[in-house]
CSV table of C-alpha atoms and ligand atoms in Angstrom, one decimal:
chain,number,residue,atom,x,y,z
F,16,UNK,CA,61.5,13.9,68.6
F,17,UNK,CA,58.1,12.7,69.7
F,18,UNK,CA,54.6,13.7,68.8
F,19,UNK,CA,54.4,15.4,72.3
F,20,UNK,CA,57.2,17.9,71.4
F,21,UNK,CA,56.9,18.3,67.6
F,22,UNK,CA,56.4,21.9,66.4
F,23,UNK,CA,53.4,21.7,64.0
F,24,UNK,CA,51.4,24.9,64.4
F,25,UNK,CA,49.2,24.1,61.4
F,26,UNK,CA,48.7,20.3,61.6
F,27,UNK,CA,48.7,20.1,65.4
F,28,UNK,CA,45.4,19.3,67.1
F,29,UNK,CA,45.3,22.7,68.9
F,30,UNK,CA,45.0,24.5,65.6
F,31,UNK,CA,41.6,23.0,65.0
F,32,UNK,CA,40.4,21.1,68.0
F,33,UNK,CA,37.1,20.0,66.4
F,34,UNK,CA,38.9,18.2,63.6
F,35,UNK,CA,39.2,18.7,59.9
F,36,UNK,CA,36.9,17.3,57.3
F,37,UNK,CA,38.4,16.8,53.9
F,38,UNK,CA,35.9,16.7,51.0
F,39,UNK,CA,36.3,15.0,47.7
F,40,UNK,CA,33.1,15.5,45.6
F,41,UNK,CA,30.3,14.6,47.9
F,42,UNK,CA,32.5,12.4,50.1
F,43,UNK,CA,33.6,13.7,53.5
F,44,UNK,CA,36.7,12.2,55.1
F,45,UNK,CA,37.2,13.0,58.8
F,46,UNK,CA,33.5,13.4,59.6
F,47,UNK,CA,31.3,11.1,61.7
F,48,UNK,CA,31.2,8.4,59.0
F,49,UNK,CA,34.0,6.0,58.1
F,50,UNK,CA,34.9,6.2,54.4
F,51,UNK,CA,36.1,3.1,52.5
F,52,UNK,CA,38.4,3.8,49.5
F,53,UNK,CA,38.9,0.7,47.2
F,54,UNK,CA,40.2,-0.3,43.9
F,55,UNK,CA,43.1,-2.0,42.2
F,56,UNK,CA,46.8,-1.4,43.1
F,57,UNK,CA,47.4,-0.5,39.5
F,58,UNK,CA,45.1,0.4,36.6
F,59,UNK,CA,45.8,-2.4,34.1
F,60,UNK,CA,43.1,-2.0,31.4
F,61,UNK,CA,39.7,-0.6,30.9
F,62,UNK,CA,37.8,-3.8,31.6
F,63,UNK,CA,39.7,-4.5,34.9
F,64,UNK,CA,39.3,-0.9,36.2
F,65,UNK,CA,35.7,-0.4,35.2
F,66,UNK,CA,34.4,-3.8,36.5
F,67,UNK,CA,36.4,-3.3,39.8
F,68,UNK,CA,35.0,0.2,40.1
F,69,UNK,CA,31.4,-1.0,39.6
F,70,UNK,CA,31.9,-3.9,42.1
F,71,UNK,CA,33.4,-1.8,44.9
F,72,UNK,CA,30.8,0.9,44.4
F,73,UNK,CA,28.0,-1.7,44.6
F,74,UNK,CA,29.5,-3.0,47.9
F,75,UNK,CA,29.6,0.5,49.4
F,76,UNK,CA,33.0,2.0,48.6
F,77,UNK,CA,32.8,5.8,48.3
F,78,UNK,CA,36.1,6.5,46.6
F,79,UNK,CA,37.9,4.6,43.8
F,80,UNK,CA,41.7,4.1,44.0
F,81,UNK,CA,44.0,3.0,41.2
F,82,UNK,CA,47.7,3.6,40.4
F,83,UNK,CA,48.7,5.0,37.0
F,84,UNK,CA,52.2,5.9,38.0
F,85,UNK,CA,53.5,3.0,40.1
F,86,UNK,CA,56.6,3.4,42.3
F,87,UNK,CA,57.7,-0.3,42.0
F,88,UNK,CA,60.6,-1.7,44.0
F,89,UNK,CA,62.1,-3.4,41.0
F,90,UNK,CA,62.8,-1.5,37.8
F,91,UNK,CA,61.6,-4.6,35.9
F,92,UNK,CA,58.1,-4.7,37.4
F,93,UNK,CA,55.0,-3.2,35.8
F,94,UNK,CA,55.4,0.6,36.1
F,95,UNK,CA,51.8,1.5,35.5
F,96,UNK,CA,50.0,2.7,32.4
F,97,UNK,CA,50.9,6.3,33.3
F,98,UNK,CA,49.0,8.9,31.2
F,99,UNK,CA,46.7,6.2,29.7
F,100,UNK,CA,46.0,5.0,33.2
F,101,UNK,CA,44.9,8.5,34.2
F,102,UNK,CA,42.5,8.6,31.2
F,103,UNK,CA,41.0,5.3,32.3
F,104,UNK,CA,40.6,6.6,35.9
F,105,UNK,CA,38.7,9.6,34.5
F,106,UNK,CA,36.5,7.2,32.5
F,107,UNK,CA,35.8,5.1,35.6
F,108,UNK,CA,34.9,8.3,37.5
F,109,UNK,CA,32.5,9.4,34.8
F,110,UNK,CA,30.9,5.9,34.6
F,111,UNK,CA,30.5,5.4,38.4
F,112,UNK,CA,30.4,8.9,39.9
F,113,UNK,CA,33.1,7.8,42.4
F,114,UNK,CA,35.8,10.3,43.2
F,115,UNK,CA,39.3,9.1,42.4
F,116,UNK,CA,42.5,8.9,44.3
F,117,UNK,CA,45.7,8.2,42.4
F,118,UNK,CA,49.4,8.6,43.2
F,119,UNK,CA,51.5,11.5,41.9
F,120,UNK,CA,55.2,10.4,41.9
F,121,UNK,CA,56.7,13.5,40.3
F,122,UNK,CA,55.8,17.2,40.4
F,123,UNK,CA,56.2,17.2,36.6
F,124,UNK,CA,53.0,15.1,36.4
F,125,UNK,CA,50.9,17.2,38.6
F,126,UNK,CA,48.8,18.9,36.0
F,127,UNK,CA,47.8,15.7,34.2
F,128,UNK,CA,47.1,13.9,37.5
F,129,UNK,CA,45.0,16.8,38.8
F,130,UNK,CA,42.9,16.6,35.6
F,131,UNK,CA,41.9,13.1,36.4
F,132,UNK,CA,42.0,12.9,40.2
F,133,UNK,CA,40.0,14.2,43.1
F,134,UNK,CA,42.6,13.3,45.7
F,135,UNK,CA,46.4,13.3,45.1
F,136,UNK,CA,48.2,10.4,46.7
F,137,UNK,CA,51.8,11.0,47.9
F,138,UNK,CA,53.2,7.5,48.4
F,139,UNK,CA,55.2,6.1,51.3
F,140,UNK,CA,58.4,6.4,49.3
F,141,UNK,CA,57.8,10.1,48.7
F,142,UNK,CA,56.8,11.1,52.2
F,143,UNK,CA,60.0,13.0,52.7
F,144,UNK,CA,60.3,14.3,49.1
F,145,UNK,CA,60.4,17.9,50.1
F,146,UNK,CA,60.0,19.3,46.6
F,147,UNK,CA,56.9,17.1,45.9
F,148,UNK,CA,55.4,18.0,49.2
F,149,UNK,CA,55.9,21.7,48.5
F,150,UNK,CA,54.3,21.4,45.0
F,151,UNK,CA,51.2,19.5,46.2
F,152,UNK,CA,51.1,22.1,49.0
F,153,UNK,CA,50.6,24.7,46.2
F,154,UNK,CA,47.7,22.8,44.8
F,155,UNK,CA,44.1,23.2,45.9
F,156,UNK,CA,43.3,19.5,45.7
F,157,UNK,CA,43.1,17.2,48.7
F,158,UNK,CA,46.3,15.2,49.4
F,159,UNK,CA,46.4,11.6,50.8
F,160,UNK,CA,49.8,11.5,52.4
F,161,UNK,CA,51.0,8.0,53.2
F,162,UNK,CA,53.3,7.4,56.1
F,163,UNK,CA,56.9,6.7,55.1
F,164,UNK,CA,57.8,3.0,55.8
F,165,UNK,CA,60.5,4.1,58.2
F,166,UNK,CA,59.1,7.4,59.4
F,167,UNK,CA,58.4,8.2,63.0
F,168,UNK,CA,55.0,9.8,63.7
F,169,UNK,CA,56.7,13.2,64.4
F,170,UNK,CA,58.5,13.1,61.0
F,171,UNK,CA,55.1,12.1,59.4
F,172,UNK,CA,53.3,15.0,61.0
F,173,UNK,CA,56.0,17.4,59.8
F,174,UNK,CA,55.6,16.2,56.3
F,175,UNK,CA,51.9,17.0,56.6
F,176,UNK,CA,52.9,20.4,58.1
F,177,UNK,CA,55.0,21.1,55.1
F,178,UNK,CA,52.1,20.6,52.7
F,179,UNK,CA,49.9,22.8,54.8
F,180,UNK,CA,52.7,25.5,55.2
F,181,UNK,CA,52.6,25.8,51.4
F,182,UNK,CA,48.9,26.6,51.5
F,183,UNK,CA,47.1,23.2,51.1
F,184,UNK,CA,45.3,22.4,54.3
F,185,UNK,CA,43.3,19.5,52.9
F,186,UNK,CA,45.6,16.6,54.0
F,187,UNK,CA,44.5,13.1,54.8
F,188,UNK,CA,47.0,10.9,56.7
F,189,UNK,CA,47.3,7.2,56.0
F,190,UNK,CA,49.0,4.6,58.1
F,191,UNK,CA,50.2,1.9,55.7
F,192,UNK,CA,52.6,-0.2,57.8
F,193,UNK,CA,56.2,0.3,58.8
F,194,UNK,CA,59.3,-1.7,58.3
F,195,UNK,CA,60.2,-3.9,61.3
F,196,UNK,CA,62.2,-7.0,62.0
F,197,UNK,CA,59.1,-9.2,61.4
F,198,UNK,CA,59.4,-11.1,58.1
F,199,UNK,CA,55.9,-12.8,58.1
F,200,UNK,CA,54.2,-9.7,56.8
F,201,UNK,CA,55.2,-7.2,54.2
F,202,UNK,CA,55.0,-4.4,56.8
F,203,UNK,CA,54.0,-4.1,60.4
F,204,UNK,CA,50.7,-2.2,60.5
F,205,UNK,CA,51.1,0.3,63.3
F,206,UNK,CA,47.5,0.7,64.5
F,207,UNK,CA,48.8,2.5,67.6
F,208,UNK,CA,49.5,5.3,65.2
F,209,UNK,CA,45.7,5.9,64.8
F,210,UNK,CA,44.9,7.1,68.3
F,211,UNK,CA,48.3,8.8,68.6
F,212,UNK,CA,47.8,10.8,65.4
F,213,UNK,CA,44.1,11.5,66.3
F,214,UNK,CA,45.3,12.9,69.6
F,215,UNK,CA,48.0,15.1,68.2
F,216,UNK,CA,46.6,16.3,64.9
F,217,UNK,CA,43.2,17.5,63.6
F,218,UNK,CA,43.7,15.9,60.2
F,219,UNK,CA,41.7,12.8,59.2
F,220,UNK,CA,43.5,9.5,59.7
F,221,UNK,CA,42.9,6.5,57.5
F,222,UNK,CA,44.5,3.0,57.4
F,223,UNK,CA,45.7,0.8,54.5
F,224,UNK,CA,45.6,-2.8,55.7
F,225,UNK,CA,46.5,-4.0,52.2
F,226,UNK,CA,50.1,-2.6,52.1
F,227,UNK,CA,50.1,-2.7,55.9
F,228,UNK,CA,50.1,-6.5,55.8
F,229,UNK,CA,50.8,-7.6,52.3
F,230,UNK,CA,48.6,-10.6,52.9
F,231,UNK,CA,45.1,-10.8,51.5
F,232,UNK,CA,43.6,-12.9,54.4
F,233,UNK,CA,44.9,-10.4,57.0
F,234,UNK,CA,43.2,-7.4,55.3
F,235,UNK,CA,39.7,-8.1,56.8
F,236,UNK,CA,40.8,-8.5,60.5
F,237,UNK,CA,43.2,-5.5,60.3
F,238,UNK,CA,40.5,-3.4,58.6
F,239,UNK,CA,38.1,-4.2,61.4
F,240,UNK,CA,40.8,-3.4,64.0
F,241,UNK,CA,41.6,-0.1,62.3
F,242,UNK,CA,37.9,1.0,62.6
F,243,UNK,CA,38.0,-0.1,66.2
F,244,UNK,CA,41.1,2.0,66.7
F,245,UNK,CA,39.3,5.1,65.5
F,246,UNK,CA,40.3,5.3,61.8
F,247,UNK,CA,38.3,7.8,59.7
F,248,UNK,CA,38.6,5.5,56.7
F,249,UNK,CA,40.2,2.6,55.0
F,250,UNK,CA,42.2,2.1,51.8
F,251,UNK,CA,41.7,-1.4,50.4
F,252,UNK,CA,43.1,-3.0,47.3
F,253,UNK,CA,40.6,-5.0,45.2
F,254,UNK,CA,41.3,-6.8,42.0
F,255,UNK,CA,38.8,-8.8,39.8
F,256,UNK,CA,41.4,-11.6,39.5
F,257,UNK,CA,44.0,-11.2,42.3
F,258,UNK,CA,46.0,-14.1,41.0
F,259,UNK,CA,46.5,-12.3,37.7
F,260,UNK,CA,47.2,-8.9,39.1
F,261,UNK,CA,50.3,-7.0,37.6
F,262,UNK,CA,51.0,-5.6,41.1
F,263,UNK,CA,50.2,-6.5,44.7
F,264,UNK,CA,47.9,-9.5,43.8
F,265,UNK,CA,48.9,-11.3,47.0
F,266,UNK,CA,47.3,-8.6,49.2
F,267,UNK,CA,44.3,-7.8,47.0
F,268,UNK,CA,40.8,-8.9,47.8
F,269,UNK,CA,38.5,-10.2,45.2
F,270,UNK,CA,35.3,-8.2,44.7
F,271,UNK,CA,33.4,-11.0,46.6
F,272,UNK,CA,35.8,-10.9,49.5
F,273,UNK,CA,35.5,-7.1,49.6
F,274,UNK,CA,31.7,-7.2,49.5
F,275,UNK,CA,31.7,-9.7,52.4
F,276,UNK,CA,33.9,-7.4,54.4
F,277,UNK,CA,31.7,-4.3,54.2
F,278,UNK,CA,28.9,-5.5,56.5
F,279,UNK,CA,31.6,-6.5,59.1
F,280,UNK,CA,33.1,-3.0,58.8
F,281,UNK,CA,29.6,-1.4,59.2
F,282,UNK,CA,29.2,-3.4,62.5
F,283,UNK,CA,32.6,-2.3,63.7
F,284,UNK,CA,31.8,1.3,62.9
F,285,UNK,CA,28.5,1.0,64.8
F,286,UNK,CA,30.4,-0.4,67.8
F,287,UNK,CA,32.7,2.5,67.6
F,288,UNK,CA,29.8,5.0,67.6
F,289,UNK,CA,30.1,5.7,63.9
F,290,UNK,CA,28.6,4.5,60.6
F,291,UNK,CA,30.0,3.6,57.2
F,292,UNK,CA,29.7,6.5,54.8
E,326,PEP,C1,49.8,2.2,46.7
E,326,PEP,O1,48.9,2.7,47.4
E,326,PEP,O2,49.6,1.5,45.7
E,326,PEP,C2,51.2,2.3,47.2
E,326,PEP,C3,52.2,2.1,46.3
E,326,PEP,O3,51.3,2.5,48.5
E,326,PEP,P1,52.6,2.8,49.4
E,326,PEP,O4,53.1,4.1,49.0
E,326,PEP,O5,52.0,2.9,50.8
E,326,PEP,O6,53.6,1.7,49.3
E,327,MN,MN1,49.7,-1.6,45.9
């Protein structure tokens, strides 16, 4: 099945040719401006989260990210602070005014996640979790749906269609790299997905160059490339001390590296006829 033939009456571009804008607080994703979402992979403690939130805000990020429930590959890795992490995210939101996106791994956590989040992230590992998609579909909170690491674009679009079919039309798509035979990067960032998805769906499309490469020094060039390819936003992992991070330190930018990247992204956005939000 290809994007050309997939049956997606709600998510398909023909349903809303002008495109969909998803709002989180005062931030609009899918409009003329490119939105940068930034923050740590995982919420680790109050000082780490708040200082990262302040730094990314000062550099121009418009949405704060941070994982409280972490879907780690190894059962022995840091699993996130869970409910306490959500409380810290709510505190960071209150302190900075930034809307928050955080992952919901399990429908049983939806109520507590919604209390602290402005956007619900459904992670790559859950892109085909039918029950979770249906449950977030029943919510009235925007959903950031990440592409499954082995999902075709047609399968991805149908996952978004499932959320919409259950009543939630506020879906943001996020290309975060797919699994290929290439071992030099964590994933292969499929930037061709951006123009393809933009052609076949009206939903906003953002790019995560952090998980997409797994390599901090590759984040800046691939973030620039994503904006050139037409992405409506970026999701970038930032940690105050990447070498000490409890998860994904190897792909996290320091606040200084993030601040240095933002003017480059603004120039890329301008070249693409857009601006940075
Ligand atoms: C994340 O954003 O921290 C994450 C776990 O992403 P993914 O689901 O893309 O691996
Ligand atoms: Mn991560």
